[in-house]
Amino acid sequence: MTETSTVDQDSNPGADAEVHSPGTIRVLVAKLGLDGHDRGAKIVARILRDAGMEVVYTGLYKSPNEVVNAAIQEDVDVIGVSLLSGSHVPLFRELGRCLREQKAEHIFVVAGGVIPEQDYAALSDSGVDAIVPQEARADLIVTTIRNLIAARGRI
Amino acid sequence: MTAYTSSRQAKRAAYIPSIELLSGVLAGSVPAIARMISRAEGGYAEASDALAEIYRHTGKAHIVGITGVPGAGKSTLVSSLIKAFASDGYKVGVIAVDPSSPFSGGAILGDRVRMNDAAQSCQAFVRSMATRGHLGGLARSTLQAVDILDAAGYSPIIIETVGVGQDEVEVVTAAHTIVVLSAPGLGDDIQAIKAGILEIADIHAVSKCDKPEASATVSALKGMMALGTVKASAGWNPPVLPVSSVSGERIGDLKDGIGQHWAHLQESGELAERQRSMCRTRILGTARHLFQLKFNEDVEEMEKHIQAVVNRDVDPLVAAYRLLGWDSEARVA
Amino acid sequence: MNLFSAQAIEDVREKQAEWEDGELAAALKSRPEEKPAYETECGIALKRIYTAADVADIPASDLGFPGAYPFTRGAYPTMYRGRPWTIRQVAGFGNPEATNQRYKYMIQTGQTGLSTDFDLPTLLGLDSDNPMAFGEVGRVGVAIDTVDDVDRLFDGIDLEKISVSLTINPSAWVIYAMFVTVAEQRGYDLHKLTGTLQADPLKEYVAQKEWIYPVRPAVRLLRDLIMHSARTTPKINPISLSGYHLSDVGGNALQEIAFIMAFTIAYCEEVIDAGMDIDDFAPRLSFFFISHQDFFEQICKFRAARRVYAKIMSERFKAKMPESMRLRVHVQTAAMSLTKVEHHNNLMRTAIQALGAVLGGCQSMHTNGLDEAFAIPTEEAMKLAIRTQQIIREEINVTSVIDPLGGSYFVERLTSDMETEIWKVLDEVNERGGAIKLVEEGWFQQKLADSAYATFKKIDSGEKISVGVNRYVDETSGSARVHIHPYDDHCTQLQIDRLNAVRTNRDNGRVRRLLQELAQQAESDDINLLPKTIELVKARATLGEICGALRDVWGSYAEPMIV
């Protein structure tokens, strides 16, 4: 998939930080519900930072409503949620509902963690745009996000 | 291995021209404010008219800078302040600045971990901002973000600086009231001395006042004030206020202190002076930034001057004069 | 006294030099080794071969004998000859009745101890009808709201006969109160109750991240639990110091043991400060470690941990009873080593890790189900996991000789090296002001996060091999669809209905009064909160109400920003 020129700026680590520009991708990395497993979320935060993105980390125990409010204030392009508690179906359903209610559907939702394939369709129906498998390498996570934004364009 | 992508139609969202966001910003719409800050941050050329219009609506907010060494507990303090001001009916805005990675240009912005609950429960506006290479403890567009919040009716607006020490002082010319936070038990008595930020305080806060070591830090600070190491401005002696951001203990004192300083600035007429100094710094800072942008863009012109200096044809001063289009014969070294 | 004479060591050194110049040099010339350097997972350099010369400096007293100080060779004198390790598979999901049914199935399959996982609301002290419990009730463990739920959980199970492990943390003291209340109601002798609570608060803040209160009150609750349990239920282990979770968030073997020993020291100091003698509670401290992928490193880890613990108890705390110095450990194989891709490979991984735990001398074990990386194991997966332990125990004759690898030059050297590294970390923790302070400051958290990222980078670059994932990848195998344990959607409503019934039928005035009394007691550091909690439980106060009363006093924990 091709990337737009604005997105390309992020893949240029040596670039003068002063000229960051319209292309800087902002991601909210969130933990939903009561799941305390934050190793993956924090690793993803570092991966995205090292790929030139700005990552807002929410900390643990956030409700879908709180996450959506934070995402709007931070004007992020993507909400990345890692869930290992098995409660992804109801929590993503609620997250999607909050996004629609707040008219924030321009924000992408990327899911990670432990998500069985049979739940992919349910998550997709709830508004999840991409699901990254548990064993994904760094570049897959980064390109998944870049591709989503390249397809949407900057807003 | 591939990622699963939803088969639903790709998300589409139109670019809303900044000028159309304007009415939302002035009406206090959160999504409009948030997007406008992104426009300022991204340096979108088309946003400049909207930002100019926004600026006309500013000047109402009390801008409070919070600085201090890393680990002092700035985010936790800000979170407590949000709650304290909100319970008095204030609409609090926060810009929390974190450094960008010099290697990737990316950043991890973690201040929300501490502030999210307060933001949610108090309807405060909290925005995390990366420095994007700007030095001085703030991001280049921090002040534009403050303008946007000011125009949207937020006050006080709290700026939490990066927290790296010595180069933090830019906040002095960005805020009306500067709170310097010190923490007991971080090694030295007063880390702020080392960081060179003690002198800029309008208010000293000492965190973790529930710990026994805190009183030593408070006495040390008071001692320094008595010795005149910390200079007081006319009619205002920077108070030293112990607080506990964790238990919320004595946060009310700090909130009151911030309010008193604001009243002092207004009554003493010092406010006008500070405003002028803030404007002056912003004009200069912006001009510097524009110069940099201009010369970064005009690569050929720049190359010409670089080559001349490399060849020892001219010295850097002459080259700079020429770059600026000034008469190098009239130069002053 | 050392293990070998100076002359013997001299001879070995001489012979080794000859071999290096001769056979080895020739071999290296014709075929270089695959890597320039070899090391264990935790970064200890590995030599090509170990000889007597490598263990010359290790005093024989560091090895000792099984069941005797410093316990390097085993916790008990007869080890598996006298009593095989306990097969203790953890289970918990849905309503108490659902878990109870699974217990009965596992006992029938040959499991010899029970172990309970609780759902997240229960762990975090929230009732099933709390808004934050949305979607989580009965999900990763069983849902418990009142003492009646604990009664349902152990329905038809004789608690005097089978030991019960409760994987409960911030709300552990309430679950303990419910457990003893149920035992009392059934007329059991509290002195005969056996079992273990996890109740390790410091590891929650650094690893598992399930917390309620700030660090110090959480440690105080543990202190109260340890002291109350020592007096009234002397055969219950009130804590299981859990290194497993430190590994789970990316810690290596050294961090696992060193950090857990630092926590052990902090807990012991708290209880001793409150006036209890070390020998009155130390025998009931228990441990929970991982058996991870680096086979020999893991075996040596168990041996080094026993030695370090014995020395801490004897030298630092002046314990007198051998039981106070004996480290007893429950082991779980490494869930994070399991893969979704070609998930049958997980059976092999788990079997090898389980063998390592046995050679390292564990007292009880949970072997992961092959689907454990992505779901609550199905009955079929659990059965295979139990069978894995039974095959090791009954078919391959590894239990006849105690510490069969003891005396291996390599194993003794690595055990000793690991011990040295663990002491270094413990010294640093001491210098920096102790474990509690460092947890508050996020010191451990940062070390573990850094280690996790480093490991991820190694996997990402292919340096660390995961068969089927980043080596020998078979694009056609993909990740198999597996049968996932179903979630019972009615679970939440049932719990909520029961809560409503309890709240309607109890003496609410009394519950309110008792909750106020508990909150008052919590203001002072000197009162043990267990008796009042037990009173509350008997009055049918809910878990959420009890935890909430103390949250009002102590506040909630605010996590430090560590990425």
PDB file of N, CA and C in Angstrom, chain C residues 47-79:
ATOM      1  N   LYS C  47      30.262 -20.608  29.556  1.00  0.00           N
ATOM      2  CA  LYS C  47      31.487 -21.162  28.985  1.00  0.00           C
ATOM      3  C   LYS C  47      31.135 -22.353  28.114  1.00  0.00           C
ATOM      4  N   ARG C  48      32.135 -22.763  27.363  1.00  0.00           N
ATOM      5  CA  ARG C  48      31.971 -23.932  26.493  1.00  0.00           C
ATOM      6  C   ARG C  48      31.781 -25.195  27.340  1.00  0.00           C
ATOM      7  N   ILE C  49      32.586 -25.284  28.382  1.00  0.00           N
ATOM      8  CA  ILE C  49      32.533 -26.467  29.254  1.00  0.00           C
ATOM      9  C   ILE C  49      32.916 -26.057  30.673  1.00  0.00           C
ATOM     10  N   TYR C  50      32.336 -26.745  31.607  1.00  0.00           N
ATOM     11  CA  TYR C  50      32.657 -26.477  33.013  1.00  0.00           C
ATOM     12  C   TYR C  50      33.389 -27.668  33.599  1.00  0.00           C
ATOM     13  N   THR C  51      34.356 -27.371  34.460  1.00  0.00           N
ATOM     14  CA  THR C  51      35.140 -28.437  35.087  1.00  0.00           C
ATOM     15  C   THR C  51      35.173 -28.186  36.590  1.00  0.00           C
ATOM     16  N   ALA C  52      35.846 -29.056  37.279  1.00  0.00           N
ATOM     17  CA  ALA C  52      35.997 -28.904  38.728  1.00  0.00           C
ATOM     18  C   ALA C  52      36.623 -27.556  39.062  1.00  0.00           C
ATOM     19  N   ALA C  53      37.454 -27.055  38.158  1.00  0.00           N
ATOM     20  CA  ALA C  53      38.112 -25.772  38.421  1.00  0.00           C
ATOM     21  C   ALA C  53      37.100 -24.638  38.531  1.00  0.00           C
ATOM     22  N   ASP C  54      35.981 -24.792  37.858  1.00  0.00           N
ATOM     23  CA  ASP C  54      34.974 -23.736  37.886  1.00  0.00           C
ATOM     24  C   ASP C  54      34.186 -23.700  39.192  1.00  0.00           C
ATOM     25  N   VAL C  55      34.252 -24.761  39.962  1.00  0.00           N
ATOM     26  CA  VAL C  55      33.490 -24.772  41.217  1.00  0.00           C
ATOM     27  C   VAL C  55      34.419 -24.801  42.429  1.00  0.00           C
ATOM     28  N   ALA C  56      35.706 -24.571  42.151  1.00  0.00           N
ATOM     29  CA  ALA C  56      36.704 -24.697  43.218  1.00  0.00           C
ATOM     30  C   ALA C  56      36.435 -23.741  44.378  1.00  0.00           C
ATOM     31  N   ASP C  57      35.864 -22.594  44.072  1.00  0.00           N
ATOM     32  CA  ASP C  57      35.666 -21.607  45.133  1.00  0.00           C
ATOM     33  C   ASP C  57      34.338 -21.770  45.878  1.00  0.00           C
ATOM     34  N   ILE C  58      33.517 -22.714  45.459  1.00  0.00           N
ATOM     35  CA  ILE C  58      32.206 -22.866  46.112  1.00  0.00           C
ATOM     36  C   ILE C  58      32.355 -23.752  47.352  1.00  0.00           C
ATOM     37  N   PRO C  59      32.030 -23.211  48.521  1.00  0.00           N
ATOM     38  CA  PRO C  59      32.179 -24.029  49.724  1.00  0.00           C
ATOM     39  C   PRO C  59      31.138 -25.139  49.764  1.00  0.00           C
ATOM     40  N   ALA C  60      31.514 -26.289  50.249  1.00  0.00           N
ATOM     41  CA  ALA C  60      30.587 -27.424  50.324  1.00  0.00           C
ATOM     42  C   ALA C  60      29.364 -27.039  51.151  1.00  0.00           C
ATOM     43  N   SER C  61      29.557 -26.126  52.100  1.00  0.00           N
ATOM     44  CA  SER C  61      28.441 -25.733  52.958  1.00  0.00           C
ATOM     45  C   SER C  61      27.358 -24.990  52.182  1.00  0.00           C
ATOM     46  N   ASP C  62      27.700 -24.451  51.013  1.00  0.00           N
ATOM     47  CA  ASP C  62      26.676 -23.795  50.193  1.00  0.00           C
ATOM     48  C   ASP C  62      25.728 -24.819  49.563  1.00  0.00           C
ATOM     49  N   LEU C  63      26.177 -26.054  49.435  1.00  0.00           N
ATOM     50  CA  LEU C  63      25.302 -27.093  48.882  1.00  0.00           C
ATOM     51  C   LEU C  63      24.489 -27.756  49.981  1.00  0.00           C
ATOM     52  N   GLY C  64      25.161 -28.218  51.005  1.00  0.00           N
ATOM     53  CA  GLY C  64      24.459 -28.855  52.116  1.00  0.00           C
ATOM     54  C   GLY C  64      23.692 -30.078  51.663  1.00  0.00           C
ATOM     55  N   PHE C  65      22.594 -30.379  52.380  1.00  0.00           N
ATOM     56  CA  PHE C  65      21.787 -31.560  52.084  1.00  0.00           C
ATOM     57  C   PHE C  65      20.325 -31.158  52.011  1.00  0.00           C
ATOM     58  N   PRO C  66      19.543 -31.949  51.302  1.00  0.00           N
ATOM     59  CA  PRO C  66      18.129 -31.582  51.167  1.00  0.00           C
ATOM     60  C   PRO C  66      17.450 -31.483  52.530  1.00  0.00           C
ATOM     61  N   GLY C  67      16.601 -30.508  52.658  1.00  0.00           N
ATOM     62  CA  GLY C  67      15.869 -30.340  53.905  1.00  0.00           C
ATOM     63  C   GLY C  67      16.704 -29.754  55.020  1.00  0.00           C
ATOM     64  N   ALA C  68      17.909 -29.300  54.693  1.00  0.00           N
ATOM     65  CA  ALA C  68      18.774 -28.689  55.707  1.00  0.00           C
ATOM     66  C   ALA C  68      19.405 -27.432  55.128  1.00  0.00           C
ATOM     67  N   TYR C  69      19.761 -26.529  56.012  1.00  0.00           N
ATOM     68  CA  TYR C  69      20.363 -25.267  55.605  1.00  0.00           C
ATOM     69  C   TYR C  69      21.544 -25.494  54.683  1.00  0.00           C
ATOM     70  N   PRO C  70      21.747 -24.745  53.632  1.00  0.00           N
ATOM     71  CA  PRO C  70      20.900 -23.654  53.136  1.00  0.00           C
ATOM     72  C   PRO C  70      19.865 -24.098  52.077  1.00  0.00           C
ATOM     73  N   PHE C  71      19.487 -25.330  52.110  1.00  0.00           N
ATOM     74  CA  PHE C  71      18.384 -25.852  51.291  1.00  0.00           C
ATOM     75  C   PHE C  71      18.627 -25.792  49.777  1.00  0.00           C
ATOM     76  N   THR C  72      19.870 -25.615  49.371  1.00  0.00           N
ATOM     77  CA  THR C  72      20.162 -25.576  47.939  1.00  0.00           C
ATOM     78  C   THR C  72      19.644 -26.824  47.232  1.00  0.00           C
ATOM     79  N   ARG C  73      19.801 -27.973  47.901  1.00  0.00           N
ATOM     80  CA  ARG C  73      19.518 -29.240  47.227  1.00  0.00           C
ATOM     81  C   ARG C  73      18.076 -29.709  47.373  1.00  0.00           C
ATOM     82  N   GLY C  74      17.288 -28.911  48.080  1.00  0.00           N
ATOM     83  CA  GLY C  74      15.877 -29.288  48.173  1.00  0.00           C
ATOM     84  C   GLY C  74      15.267 -28.813  49.473  1.00  0.00           C
ATOM     85  N   ALA C  75      13.958 -28.636  49.456  1.00  0.00           N
ATOM     86  CA  ALA C  75      13.273 -28.106  50.631  1.00  0.00           C
ATOM     87  C   ALA C  75      13.096 -29.169  51.716  1.00  0.00           C
ATOM     88  N   TYR C  76      12.979 -30.438  51.288  1.00  0.00           N
ATOM     89  CA  TYR C  76      12.699 -31.511  52.256  1.00  0.00           C
ATOM     90  C   TYR C  76      13.721 -32.643  52.133  1.00  0.00           C
ATOM     91  N   PRO C  77      13.956 -33.348  53.223  1.00  0.00           N
ATOM     92  CA  PRO C  77      14.982 -34.404  53.224  1.00  0.00           C
ATOM     93  C   PRO C  77      14.687 -35.546  52.253  1.00  0.00           C
ATOM     94  N   THR C  78      13.410 -35.876  52.031  1.00  0.00           N
ATOM     95  CA  THR C  78      13.135 -36.997  51.133  1.00  0.00           C
ATOM     96  C   THR C  78      12.565 -36.557  49.789  1.00  0.00           C
ATOM     97  N   MET C  79      12.246 -35.284  49.696  1.00  0.00           N
ATOM     98  CA  MET C  79      11.673 -34.730  48.454  1.00  0.00           C
ATOM     99  C   MET C  79      10.595 -35.639  47.848  1.00  0.00           C
TER     100      MET C  79
END
